[in-house]
Amino acid sequence: MTLKDLLADSPDNSLSGIKWHTLKQSIVKCLLSIGDATILELSTELQSSIPTITKAVNELLGDELIVDSGKISNSGGRRPSLYSMSSDKTYFLGVEANRSSTSFGIQNLKEEFVSIELNTAFVLENTYESLMEFCGCIDTFISDSQIDKSLIIGLCVNLSGRINSKEGFSYNYFFTENRPLVEILSEKIGMPVYLENDTRAMTLGEYAQGVVEGEKNVVFLNYSWGIGIGIITEGELYYGKSGYSGEFGHSPLFDNEILCHCGKIGCLETEASGWALVEQFKQALADGRTSAISIDNNSSSIQQYHKLLSGVLIKEDSLCIELITKQCEVIGRALASLINILNPELLIIGGDFSQLGDFVLLPIQSSLKKYSLGLVNRDVALKKSILGRRAGVIGACRVVKEKMLSPLA
């Protein structure tokens, strides 16, 4: 029996069969919660007899779902064994797709990566052909990982834009059929699939393994080609009614008549984003400004965007730094309104622009101090993401773990 089997309904529909299946689920839940335990501790926690727990534990040992971690010392007498979940029998798959690449990762129960691949070239388009290529990339990664596919209990895919996680719909990419994307992916990949907004997954990843140090109220800024935020309130990821929370980049802040990708005019993204930087850079050159960076007008906007970011890191180009500084001042002002409303403990700057370090952090921090309430500003710490592309993959794996193990809750 695999954990996937244990998560399903009991194969024995008799009352005793269901009761026995539920007991083994409870043991697994307990071990997942506390890490490891003795027979006596499991018996006490689950209020079941020692012989019954022993029999169930032996079956789980036989299925290799749990392992004997060795004897523990005590004051005298026979030393009891300590049992814990087997980390190499259950895996979670996380996949993040952005406009120009995909990232993949497989984690075990201890949330350790057993296989990870970041920034694989892939062009994300809202077409059936792109969807099929995407599924092929996932299958190839699973095959190359050499992990038994039957032990991967679920997959979470992160995409940008409007994502309805509850119903499994993506309204910006792979919206090729009038049915949930998770159904299509599940059929193609052959396992349960969940869908998450990329920024929310990154937020969850940072909260799980990033710079968060016990804070329960956190705002994560994904400053990349577009702009989005993820919100943690009292330790829980905030979704809103249908999962569309966090569309920070589409705040209507400007009377500039610039058409945003969302179809509205004057959004924050029209003045501060990766795609806005490309347009601002081109306009500056047209106005006679000079730069150490040259971009190929025959290349895609995404390629030009990455060229500008690398130009700042490698050449410290003054024009690009000036444009990004202005963007960060705008973002800081918008964030000031946000922290005045939410009063978070921690603000994390993530996404592609976060790799620029102080070129981004310092003007945002200065703008926050200028426009936010002093008392509120003193409450919030500002940090840069340390996870990079790994944040979204970690978050996706965490989504699978939480969703698939929810029957044990």
mmCIF file of C-alpha atoms in Angstrom:
data_model
loop_
_atom_site.group_PDB
_atom_site.id
_atom_site.type_symbol
_atom_site.label_atom_id
_atom_site.label_comp_id
_atom_site.label_asym_id
_atom_site.label_seq_id
_atom_site.Cartn_x
_atom_site.Cartn_y
_atom_site.Cartn_z
ATOM 1 C CA MET A 1 0.000 0.000 0.000
ATOM 2 C CA THR A 2 1.226 3.496 -0.862
ATOM 3 C CA LEU A 3 0.296 6.713 0.939
ATOM 4 C CA LYS A 4 -1.896 7.515 -2.057
ATOM 5 C CA ASP A 5 -3.852 4.308 -1.332
ATOM 6 C CA LEU A 6 -4.075 5.154 2.348
ATOM 7 C CA LEU A 7 -5.461 8.602 1.546
ATOM 8 C CA ALA A 8 -8.256 6.993 -0.480
ATOM 9 C CA ASP A 9 -11.360 5.342 0.969
ATOM 10 C CA SER A 10 -11.004 1.973 2.635
ATOM 11 C CA PRO A 11 -11.027 -0.933 0.150
ATOM 12 C CA ASP A 12 -12.948 -2.905 2.791
ATOM 13 C CA ASN A 13 -16.398 -1.324 3.121
ATOM 14 C CA SER A 14 -17.283 -3.241 6.264
ATOM 15 C CA LEU A 15 -17.486 -1.258 9.508
ATOM 16 C CA SER A 16 -14.400 -2.993 10.894
ATOM 17 C CA GLY A 17 -12.497 -2.429 7.619
ATOM 18 C CA ILE A 18 -13.281 1.289 7.569
ATOM 19 C CA LYS A 19 -12.377 1.579 11.264
ATOM 20 C CA TRP A 20 -9.018 -0.133 10.701
ATOM 21 C CA HIS A 21 -8.238 2.022 7.657
ATOM 22 C CA THR A 22 -9.093 5.159 9.647
ATOM 23 C CA LEU A 23 -6.790 4.093 12.489
ATOM 24 C CA LYS A 24 -3.848 3.727 10.127
ATOM 25 C CA GLN A 25 -4.666 7.133 8.644
ATOM 26 C CA SER A 26 -4.657 8.565 12.177
ATOM 27 C CA ILE A 27 -1.229 7.060 12.907
ATOM 28 C CA VAL A 28 0.165 8.617 9.741
ATOM 29 C CA LYS A 29 -1.426 11.955 10.607
ATOM 30 C CA CYS A 30 0.100 11.811 14.069
ATOM 31 C CA LEU A 31 3.584 11.037 12.748
ATOM 32 C CA LEU A 32 3.317 13.788 10.143
ATOM 33 C CA SER A 33 2.328 16.209 12.876
ATOM 34 C CA ILE A 34 4.872 15.398 15.591
ATOM 35 C CA GLY A 35 7.653 13.888 13.502
ATOM 36 C CA ASP A 36 8.197 10.618 15.371
ATOM 37 C CA ALA A 37 6.645 8.679 18.235
ATOM 38 C CA THR A 38 6.758 5.449 20.204
ATOM 39 C CA ILE A 39 3.966 2.892 20.355
ATOM 40 C CA LEU A 40 3.036 4.183 23.806
ATOM 41 C CA GLU A 41 2.889 7.774 22.607
ATOM 42 C CA LEU A 42 0.705 6.800 19.626
ATOM 43 C CA SER A 43 -1.544 4.766 21.923
ATOM 44 C CA THR A 44 -1.955 7.713 24.287
ATOM 45 C CA GLU A 45 -2.488 10.248 21.502
ATOM 46 C CA LEU A 46 -5.031 8.139 19.618
ATOM 47 C CA GLN A 47 -6.650 6.597 22.708
ATOM 48 C CA SER A 48 -6.266 3.101 21.349
ATOM 49 C CA SER A 49 -4.796 0.012 23.009
ATOM 50 C CA ILE A 50 -1.106 -0.809 22.710
ATOM 51 C CA PRO A 51 -1.752 -4.200 21.000
ATOM 52 C CA THR A 52 -4.039 -2.531 18.412
ATOM 53 C CA ILE A 53 -1.530 0.245 17.704
ATOM 54 C CA THR A 54 1.293 -2.300 17.483
ATOM 55 C CA LYS A 55 -0.597 -4.351 14.894
ATOM 56 C CA ALA A 56 -1.405 -1.249 12.799
ATOM 57 C CA VAL A 57 2.192 -0.009 13.036
ATOM 58 C CA ASN A 58 3.480 -3.409 11.895
ATOM 59 C CA GLU A 59 1.220 -3.244 8.828
ATOM 60 C CA LEU A 60 2.450 0.257 8.027
ATOM 61 C CA LEU A 61 6.033 -0.983 8.458
ATOM 62 C CA GLY A 62 5.277 -3.817 6.054
ATOM 63 C CA ASP A 63 3.958 -1.294 3.526
ATOM 64 C CA GLU A 64 7.146 0.754 4.099
ATOM 65 C CA LEU A 65 5.059 3.851 4.834
ATOM 66 C CA ILE A 66 6.771 4.246 8.203
ATOM 67 C CA VAL A 67 10.210 3.259 9.455
ATOM 68 C CA ASP A 68 11.707 2.146 12.733
ATOM 69 C CA SER A 69 14.117 4.951 13.644
ATOM 70 C CA GLY A 70 15.830 2.926 16.366
ATOM 71 C CA LYS A 71 15.616 2.528 20.121
ATOM 72 C CA ILE A 72 15.439 5.427 22.541
ATOM 73 C CA SER A 73 17.029 5.492 25.965
ATOM 74 C CA ASN A 74 14.916 5.338 29.099
ATOM 75 C CA SER A 75 15.362 4.979 32.848
ATOM 76 C CA GLY A 76 15.364 1.208 32.715
ATOM 77 C CA GLY A 77 13.777 -1.862 31.211
ATOM 78 C CA ARG A 78 13.227 -2.568 27.552
ATOM 79 C CA ARG A 79 13.948 0.400 25.303
ATOM 80 C CA PRO A 80 11.033 1.337 23.017
ATOM 81 C CA SER A 81 11.389 1.923 19.273
ATOM 82 C CA LEU A 82 10.777 5.296 17.713
ATOM 83 C CA TYR A 83 8.690 5.358 14.524
ATOM 84 C CA SER A 84 8.565 8.016 11.821
ATOM 85 C CA MET A 85 7.263 8.477 8.280
ATOM 86 C CA SER A 86 9.347 7.025 5.476
ATOM 87 C CA SER A 87 10.655 9.995 3.474
ATOM 88 C CA ASP A 88 11.380 8.017 0.298
ATOM 89 C CA LYS A 89 7.919 6.587 -0.319
ATOM 90 C CA THR A 90 5.914 9.770 -0.868
ATOM 91 C CA TYR A 91 6.708 12.740 -3.104
ATOM 92 C CA PHE A 92 5.163 16.046 -4.170
ATOM 93 C CA LEU A 93 5.705 17.645 -7.589
ATOM 94 C CA GLY A 94 5.743 21.405 -8.087
ATOM 95 C CA VAL A 95 5.922 23.154 -11.478
ATOM 96 C CA GLU A 96 6.083 26.864 -12.243
ATOM 97 C CA ALA A 97 5.628 28.266 -15.742
ATOM 98 C CA ASN A 98 6.347 31.853 -16.698
ATOM 99 C CA ARG A 99 6.534 33.549 -20.073
ATOM 100 C CA SER A 100 9.962 32.236 -21.050
ATOM 101 C CA SER A 101 10.804 29.266 -18.828
ATOM 102 C CA THR A 102 9.584 26.548 -16.512
ATOM 103 C CA SER A 103 10.919 25.309 -13.180
ATOM 104 C CA PHE A 104 10.319 21.877 -11.678
ATOM 105 C CA GLY A 105 10.897 20.276 -8.305
ATOM 106 C CA ILE A 106 10.087 17.046 -6.468
ATOM 107 C CA GLN A 107 10.115 17.067 -2.669
ATOM 108 C CA ASN A 108 9.817 14.251 -0.149
ATOM 109 C CA LEU A 109 7.772 14.268 3.063
ATOM 110 C CA LYS A 110 10.542 16.166 4.835
ATOM 111 C CA GLU A 111 10.178 18.932 2.210
ATOM 112 C CA GLU A 112 13.638 18.159 0.857
ATOM 113 C CA PHE A 113 14.238 18.349 -2.888
ATOM 114 C CA VAL A 114 15.135 15.015 -4.428
ATOM 115 C CA SER A 115 15.112 16.534 -7.918
ATOM 116 C CA ILE A 116 14.985 20.153 -9.064
ATOM 117 C CA GLU A 117 15.417 21.913 -12.396
ATOM 118 C CA LEU A 118 15.144 25.694 -12.694
ATOM 119 C CA ASN A 119 14.654 28.001 -15.679
ATOM 120 C CA THR A 120 14.221 25.457 -18.455
ATOM 121 C CA ALA A 121 13.485 27.274 -21.714
ATOM 122 C CA PHE A 122 9.786 27.238 -22.569
ATOM 123 C CA VAL A 123 7.519 29.747 -24.322
ATOM 124 C CA LEU A 124 4.208 30.027 -22.474
ATOM 125 C CA GLU A 125 1.277 30.728 -24.795
ATOM 126 C CA ASN A 126 -2.475 30.401 -24.499
ATOM 127 C CA THR A 127 -2.679 27.636 -27.078
ATOM 128 C CA TYR A 128 -3.430 23.933 -27.093
ATOM 129 C CA GLU A 129 -0.019 23.268 -28.665
ATOM 130 C CA SER A 130 1.736 25.095 -25.833
ATOM 131 C CA LEU A 131 -0.294 23.094 -23.306
ATOM 132 C CA MET A 132 0.730 19.794 -24.898
ATOM 133 C CA GLU A 133 4.384 20.875 -24.964
ATOM 134 C CA PHE A 134 4.073 21.845 -21.301
ATOM 135 C CA CYS A 135 2.707 18.402 -20.390
ATOM 136 C CA GLY A 136 5.565 16.825 -22.314
ATOM 137 C CA CYS A 137 8.081 18.875 -20.306
ATOM 138 C CA ILE A 138 6.532 17.645 -17.053
ATOM 139 C CA ASP A 139 6.652 14.006 -18.187
ATOM 140 C CA THR A 140 10.285 14.409 -19.242
ATOM 141 C CA PHE A 141 11.239 15.896 -15.879
ATOM 142 C CA ILE A 142 9.537 13.052 -13.985
ATOM 143 C CA SER A 143 11.301 10.493 -16.164
ATOM 144 C CA ASP A 144 14.698 12.180 -15.761
ATOM 145 C CA SER A 145 14.234 12.404 -11.976
ATOM 146 C CA GLN A 146 14.187 8.585 -11.756
ATOM 147 C CA ILE A 147 11.505 8.837 -9.060
ATOM 148 C CA ASP A 148 8.803 6.165 -9.301
ATOM 149 C CA LYS A 149 5.831 8.106 -10.700
ATOM 150 C CA SER A 150 3.381 6.035 -8.624
ATOM 151 C CA LEU A 151 4.962 7.506 -5.460
ATOM 152 C CA ILE A 152 4.274 11.105 -6.558
ATOM 153 C CA ILE A 153 0.899 11.741 -4.944
ATOM 154 C CA GLY A 154 0.103 15.025 -6.677
ATOM 155 C CA LEU A 155 1.190 17.972 -8.805
ATOM 156 C CA CYS A 156 0.680 21.718 -8.411
ATOM 157 C CA VAL A 157 1.149 24.049 -11.383
ATOM 158 C CA ASN A 158 1.824 27.759 -10.865
ATOM 159 C CA LEU A 159 0.722 30.216 -13.542
ATOM 160 C CA SER A 160 0.512 34.003 -13.606
ATOM 161 C CA GLY A 161 -2.719 35.925 -13.973
ATOM 162 C CA ARG A 162 -6.200 35.131 -12.792
ATOM 163 C CA ILE A 163 -6.303 31.688 -11.201
ATOM 164 C CA ASN A 164 -9.323 30.144 -9.528
ATOM 165 C CA SER A 165 -7.593 27.585 -7.329
ATOM 166 C CA LYS A 166 -10.834 26.230 -5.904
ATOM 167 C CA GLU A 167 -12.335 25.308 -9.274
ATOM 168 C CA GLY A 168 -9.041 24.724 -11.097
ATOM 169 C CA PHE A 169 -9.418 27.338 -13.840
ATOM 170 C CA SER A 170 -6.724 29.525 -15.409
ATOM 171 C CA TYR A 171 -8.142 32.510 -17.276
ATOM 172 C CA ASN A 172 -4.892 33.806 -18.821
ATOM 173 C CA TYR A 173 -3.080 30.687 -20.018
ATOM 174 C CA PHE A 174 -4.182 27.293 -21.322
ATOM 175 C CA PHE A 175 -7.802 28.468 -21.348
ATOM 176 C CA THR A 176 -8.467 26.330 -24.416
ATOM 177 C CA GLU A 177 -11.471 24.332 -23.252
ATOM 178 C CA ASN A 178 -14.511 25.240 -21.213
ATOM 179 C CA ARG A 179 -13.536 22.941 -18.365
ATOM 180 C CA PRO A 180 -11.053 23.160 -15.480
ATOM 181 C CA LEU A 181 -7.405 23.103 -16.478
ATOM 182 C CA VAL A 182 -6.706 20.733 -13.574
ATOM 183 C CA GLU A 183 -8.916 18.101 -15.232
ATOM 184 C CA ILE A 184 -7.025 18.353 -18.520
ATOM 185 C CA LEU A 185 -3.631 18.211 -16.818
ATOM 186 C CA SER A 186 -4.670 15.320 -14.597
ATOM 187 C CA GLU A 187 -5.703 13.302 -17.648
ATOM 188 C CA LYS A 188 -2.446 14.046 -19.465
ATOM 189 C CA ILE A 189 -0.043 13.608 -16.522
ATOM 190 C CA GLY A 190 -1.892 10.824 -14.715
ATOM 191 C CA MET A 191 -2.092 12.172 -11.169
ATOM 192 C CA PRO A 192 -4.119 14.641 -9.076
ATOM 193 C CA VAL A 193 -3.372 18.227 -10.111
ATOM 194 C CA TYR A 194 -3.816 21.550 -8.323
ATOM 195 C CA LEU A 195 -3.518 25.048 -9.736
ATOM 196 C CA GLU A 196 -2.049 28.099 -8.017
ATOM 197 C CA ASN A 197 -1.258 31.702 -8.866
ATOM 198 C CA ASP A 198 2.516 32.087 -9.213
ATOM 199 C CA THR A 199 2.828 34.942 -6.720
ATOM 200 C CA ARG A 200 0.766 33.161 -4.060
ATOM 201 C CA ALA A 201 2.886 30.027 -4.487
ATOM 202 C CA MET A 202 6.052 32.118 -4.131
ATOM 203 C CA THR A 203 4.597 33.657 -0.978
ATOM 204 C CA LEU A 204 3.909 30.221 0.459
ATOM 205 C CA GLY A 205 7.431 29.106 -0.463
ATOM 206 C CA GLU A 206 8.991 32.098 1.265
ATOM 207 C CA TYR A 207 6.819 31.519 4.320
ATOM 208 C CA ALA A 208 7.852 27.858 4.471
ATOM 209 C CA GLN A 209 11.582 28.033 3.756
ATOM 210 C CA GLY A 210 12.574 31.639 3.090
ATOM 211 C CA VAL A 211 13.317 34.733 5.156
ATOM 212 C CA VAL A 212 10.245 34.494 7.406
ATOM 213 C CA GLU A 213 11.312 34.045 11.024
ATOM 214 C CA GLY A 214 8.105 33.480 12.915
ATOM 215 C CA GLU A 215 6.152 36.422 11.487
ATOM 216 C CA LYS A 216 2.466 35.631 10.956
ATOM 217 C CA ASN A 217 1.435 38.706 8.948
ATOM 218 C CA VAL A 218 3.486 38.992 5.774
ATOM 219 C CA VAL A 219 3.255 40.731 2.397
ATOM 220 C CA PHE A 220 5.306 39.334 -0.499
ATOM 221 C CA LEU A 221 5.916 41.502 -3.575
ATOM 222 C CA ASN A 222 6.595 39.689 -6.848
ATOM 223 C CA TYR A 223 8.341 42.380 -8.885
ATOM 224 C CA SER A 224 8.961 40.807 -12.285
ATOM 225 C CA TRP A 225 7.525 41.170 -15.797
ATOM 226 C CA GLY A 226 4.326 42.100 -14.005
ATOM 227 C CA ILE A 227 3.616 42.890 -10.366
ATOM 228 C CA GLY A 228 1.626 40.889 -7.862
ATOM 229 C CA ILE A 229 1.466 40.423 -4.112
ATOM 230 C CA GLY A 230 0.790 37.525 -1.801
ATOM 231 C CA ILE A 231 -0.646 38.074 1.661
ATOM 232 C CA ILE A 232 -0.213 35.952 4.785
ATOM 233 C CA THR A 233 -2.593 36.851 7.625
ATOM 234 C CA GLU A 234 -2.222 35.110 10.981
ATOM 235 C CA GLY A 235 -0.153 32.428 9.311
ATOM 236 C CA GLU A 236 -2.696 31.668 6.571
ATOM 237 C CA LEU A 237 -2.444 32.466 2.872
ATOM 238 C CA TYR A 238 -5.163 34.928 1.870
ATOM 239 C CA TYR A 239 -7.128 34.077 -1.286
ATOM 240 C CA GLY A 240 -10.229 36.241 -1.315
ATOM 241 C CA LYS A 241 -13.594 34.883 -2.451
ATOM 242 C CA SER A 242 -12.528 33.169 -5.683
ATOM 243 C CA GLY A 243 -8.748 33.306 -5.419
ATOM 244 C CA TYR A 244 -8.119 36.543 -7.295
ATOM 245 C CA SER A 245 -6.518 38.458 -4.426
ATOM 246 C CA GLY A 246 -3.119 40.045 -4.919
ATOM 247 C CA GLU A 247 -3.602 41.813 -8.277
ATOM 248 C CA PHE A 248 -1.520 44.708 -6.984
ATOM 249 C CA GLY A 249 -0.135 45.588 -10.411
ATOM 250 C CA HIS A 250 -3.606 46.434 -11.660
ATOM 251 C CA SER A 251 -4.269 49.128 -9.062
ATOM 252 C CA PRO A 252 -5.541 52.140 -11.099
ATOM 253 C CA LEU A 253 -3.064 54.729 -9.823
ATOM 254 C CA PHE A 254 -2.192 56.820 -12.871
ATOM 255 C CA ASP A 255 -3.936 59.135 -15.304
ATOM 256 C CA ASN A 256 -1.456 58.281 -18.053
ATOM 257 C CA GLU A 257 -3.658 56.809 -20.802
ATOM 258 C CA ILE A 258 -1.278 53.814 -21.069
ATOM 259 C CA LEU A 259 -3.164 50.614 -21.848
ATOM 260 C CA CYS A 260 -2.322 47.787 -19.457
ATOM 261 C CA HIS A 261 -2.253 44.105 -20.443
ATOM 262 C CA CYS A 262 -5.410 43.641 -18.370
ATOM 263 C CA GLY A 263 -7.303 45.972 -20.733
ATOM 264 C CA LYS A 264 -7.587 48.855 -18.272
ATOM 265 C CA ILE A 265 -5.769 52.208 -18.387
ATOM 266 C CA GLY A 266 -3.374 53.651 -15.798
ATOM 267 C CA CYS A 267 -2.556 50.520 -13.789
ATOM 268 C CA LEU A 268 0.514 50.434 -11.539
ATOM 269 C CA GLU A 269 2.145 48.037 -14.019
ATOM 270 C CA THR A 270 2.052 50.681 -16.740
ATOM 271 C CA GLU A 271 4.646 52.675 -14.777
ATOM 272 C CA ALA A 272 6.404 49.965 -12.736
ATOM 273 C CA SER A 273 7.023 46.470 -14.129
ATOM 274 C CA GLY A 274 9.372 44.566 -16.408
ATOM 275 C CA TRP A 275 7.385 45.350 -19.519
ATOM 276 C CA ALA A 276 7.132 49.015 -18.527
ATOM 277 C CA LEU A 277 10.937 49.104 -18.081
ATOM 278 C CA VAL A 278 11.444 47.914 -21.665
ATOM 279 C CA GLU A 279 9.154 50.645 -23.008
ATOM 280 C CA GLN A 280 10.719 53.324 -20.782
ATOM 281 C CA PHE A 281 14.228 52.301 -21.862
ATOM 282 C CA LYS A 282 13.332 52.473 -25.554
ATOM 283 C CA GLN A 283 11.692 55.867 -25.089
ATOM 284 C CA ALA A 284 14.748 57.191 -23.234
ATOM 285 C CA LEU A 285 17.017 56.135 -26.115
ATOM 286 C CA ALA A 286 14.627 57.771 -28.591
ATOM 287 C CA ASP A 287 14.871 60.963 -26.510
ATOM 288 C CA GLY A 288 18.646 60.979 -26.929
ATOM 289 C CA ARG A 289 19.772 59.262 -23.716
ATOM 290 C CA THR A 290 22.753 56.910 -23.841
ATOM 291 C CA SER A 291 23.261 53.505 -22.287
ATOM 292 C CA ALA A 292 25.956 50.870 -21.896
ATOM 293 C CA ILE A 293 23.296 48.285 -22.759
ATOM 294 C CA SER A 294 22.262 47.576 -26.328
ATOM 295 C CA ILE A 295 19.110 45.620 -27.043
ATOM 296 C CA ASP A 296 18.237 43.880 -30.275
ATOM 297 C CA ASN A 297 14.991 45.290 -31.629
ATOM 298 C CA ASN A 298 14.398 42.000 -33.421
ATOM 299 C CA SER A 299 14.389 40.095 -30.118
ATOM 300 C CA SER A 300 11.246 39.573 -28.043
ATOM 301 C CA SER A 301 10.225 41.963 -25.291
ATOM 302 C CA ILE A 302 10.956 39.232 -22.729
ATOM 303 C CA GLN A 303 14.501 38.828 -24.047
ATOM 304 C CA GLN A 304 14.992 42.598 -23.968
ATOM 305 C CA TYR A 305 13.698 42.673 -20.391
ATOM 306 C CA HIS A 306 16.205 40.060 -19.206
ATOM 307 C CA LYS A 307 18.979 41.881 -21.086
ATOM 308 C CA LEU A 308 18.210 45.066 -19.140
ATOM 309 C CA LEU A 309 18.225 43.282 -15.773
ATOM 310 C CA SER A 310 21.527 41.566 -16.513
ATOM 311 C CA GLY A 311 22.884 44.911 -17.737
ATOM 312 C CA VAL A 312 22.251 46.432 -14.331
ATOM 313 C CA LEU A 313 23.947 43.514 -12.554
ATOM 314 C CA ILE A 314 26.954 43.307 -14.878
ATOM 315 C CA LYS A 315 27.464 46.871 -16.153
ATOM 316 C CA GLU A 316 25.611 48.923 -13.530
ATOM 317 C CA ASP A 317 24.151 50.936 -16.398
ATOM 318 C CA SER A 318 23.211 54.405 -15.134
ATOM 319 C CA LEU A 319 20.151 54.822 -17.382
ATOM 320 C CA CYS A 320 18.648 51.500 -16.295
ATOM 321 C CA ILE A 321 19.403 52.226 -12.641
ATOM 322 C CA GLU A 322 17.698 55.616 -12.987
ATOM 323 C CA LEU A 323 14.587 54.070 -14.564
ATOM 324 C CA ILE A 324 14.404 51.284 -11.965
ATOM 325 C CA THR A 325 14.885 53.773 -9.125
ATOM 326 C CA LYS A 326 11.885 55.759 -10.373
ATOM 327 C CA GLN A 327 9.857 52.562 -10.634
ATOM 328 C CA CYS A 328 10.783 51.581 -7.074
ATOM 329 C CA GLU A 329 9.767 54.978 -5.755
ATOM 330 C CA VAL A 330 6.366 54.463 -7.382
ATOM 331 C CA ILE A 331 6.106 50.927 -5.990
ATOM 332 C CA GLY A 332 7.130 52.121 -2.535
ATOM 333 C CA ARG A 333 4.391 54.729 -2.554
ATOM 334 C CA ALA A 334 1.805 52.116 -3.539
ATOM 335 C CA LEU A 335 3.126 49.717 -0.902
ATOM 336 C CA ALA A 336 2.890 52.486 1.702
ATOM 337 C CA SER A 337 -0.881 52.566 1.199
ATOM 338 C CA LEU A 338 -0.969 48.794 1.486
ATOM 339 C CA ILE A 339 0.959 48.567 4.748
ATOM 340 C CA ASN A 340 -1.102 51.430 6.174
ATOM 341 C CA ILE A 341 -4.136 49.200 5.603
ATOM 342 C CA LEU A 342 -2.693 45.789 6.539
ATOM 343 C CA ASN A 343 -0.062 46.683 9.169
ATOM 344 C CA PRO A 344 2.138 43.630 8.373
ATOM 345 C CA GLU A 345 5.213 42.505 10.290
ATOM 346 C CA LEU A 346 7.278 41.703 7.225
ATOM 347 C CA LEU A 347 7.468 42.898 3.627
ATOM 348 C CA ILE A 348 9.447 40.625 1.292
ATOM 349 C CA ILE A 349 10.703 41.840 -2.083
ATOM 350 C CA GLY A 350 10.869 38.923 -4.519
ATOM 351 C CA GLY A 351 10.675 38.248 -8.232
ATOM 352 C CA ASP A 352 13.224 38.949 -10.964
ATOM 353 C CA PHE A 353 13.993 42.489 -9.805
ATOM 354 C CA SER A 354 14.943 41.314 -6.310
ATOM 355 C CA GLN A 355 18.241 39.993 -7.723
ATOM 356 C CA LEU A 356 19.273 43.647 -8.122
ATOM 357 C CA GLY A 357 19.551 43.961 -4.340
ATOM 358 C CA ASP A 358 19.997 47.495 -3.018
ATOM 359 C CA PHE A 359 19.231 49.029 -6.421
ATOM 360 C CA VAL A 360 15.642 47.971 -5.641
ATOM 361 C CA LEU A 361 15.501 47.716 -1.845
ATOM 362 C CA LEU A 362 16.861 51.168 -0.987
ATOM 363 C CA PRO A 363 14.492 53.299 -3.132
ATOM 364 C CA ILE A 364 11.509 51.178 -2.026
ATOM 365 C CA GLN A 365 12.535 51.597 1.610
ATOM 366 C CA SER A 366 12.996 55.349 1.173
ATOM 367 C CA SER A 367 9.589 55.699 -0.463
ATOM 368 C CA LEU A 368 7.945 53.622 2.257
ATOM 369 C CA LYS A 369 9.354 55.919 4.936
ATOM 370 C CA LYS A 370 8.221 58.967 3.019
ATOM 371 C CA TYR A 371 4.615 57.899 2.402
ATOM 372 C CA SER A 372 3.594 55.434 5.118
ATOM 373 C CA LEU A 373 2.528 56.265 8.664
ATOM 374 C CA GLY A 374 5.514 56.320 10.997
ATOM 375 C CA LEU A 375 3.988 53.946 13.547
ATOM 376 C CA VAL A 376 3.052 51.464 10.828
ATOM 377 C CA ASN A 377 6.410 51.720 9.094
ATOM 378 C CA ARG A 378 8.241 50.940 12.338
ATOM 379 C CA ASP A 379 6.239 47.717 12.622
ATOM 380 C CA VAL A 380 7.334 46.287 9.284
ATOM 381 C CA ALA A 381 10.703 44.767 8.395
ATOM 382 C CA LEU A 382 11.840 44.875 4.759
ATOM 383 C CA LYS A 383 13.741 41.865 3.399
ATOM 384 C CA LYS A 384 14.855 40.501 0.047
ATOM 385 C CA SER A 385 13.854 37.022 -1.017
ATOM 386 C CA ILE A 386 16.640 34.459 -0.711
ATOM 387 C CA LEU A 387 14.938 31.702 -2.687
ATOM 388 C CA GLY A 388 14.741 33.113 -6.204
ATOM 389 C CA ARG A 389 13.013 30.709 -8.620
ATOM 390 C CA ARG A 390 12.946 28.040 -5.923
ATOM 391 C CA ALA A 391 10.264 29.978 -4.017
ATOM 392 C CA GLY A 392 7.456 29.105 -6.427
ATOM 393 C CA VAL A 393 8.456 25.454 -6.704
ATOM 394 C CA ILE A 394 8.674 25.105 -2.913
ATOM 395 C CA GLY A 395 5.254 26.743 -2.597
ATOM 396 C CA ALA A 396 3.766 24.435 -5.228
ATOM 397 C CA CYS A 397 5.063 21.349 -3.415
ATOM 398 C CA ARG A 398 3.627 22.712 -0.165
ATOM 399 C CA VAL A 399 0.218 23.150 -1.853
ATOM 400 C CA VAL A 400 0.233 19.482 -2.912
ATOM 401 C CA LYS A 401 1.269 18.352 0.560
ATOM 402 C CA GLU A 402 -1.479 20.346 2.264
ATOM 403 C CA LYS A 403 -4.189 19.397 -0.245
ATOM 404 C CA MET A 404 -3.358 15.699 -0.469
ATOM 405 C CA LEU A 405 -2.884 15.191 3.261
ATOM 406 C CA SER A 406 -6.021 17.159 4.193
ATOM 407 C CA PRO A 407 -8.035 13.912 4.548
ATOM 408 C CA LEU A 408 -5.774 13.123 7.498
ATOM 409 C CA ALA A 409 -6.521 16.459 9.180
#
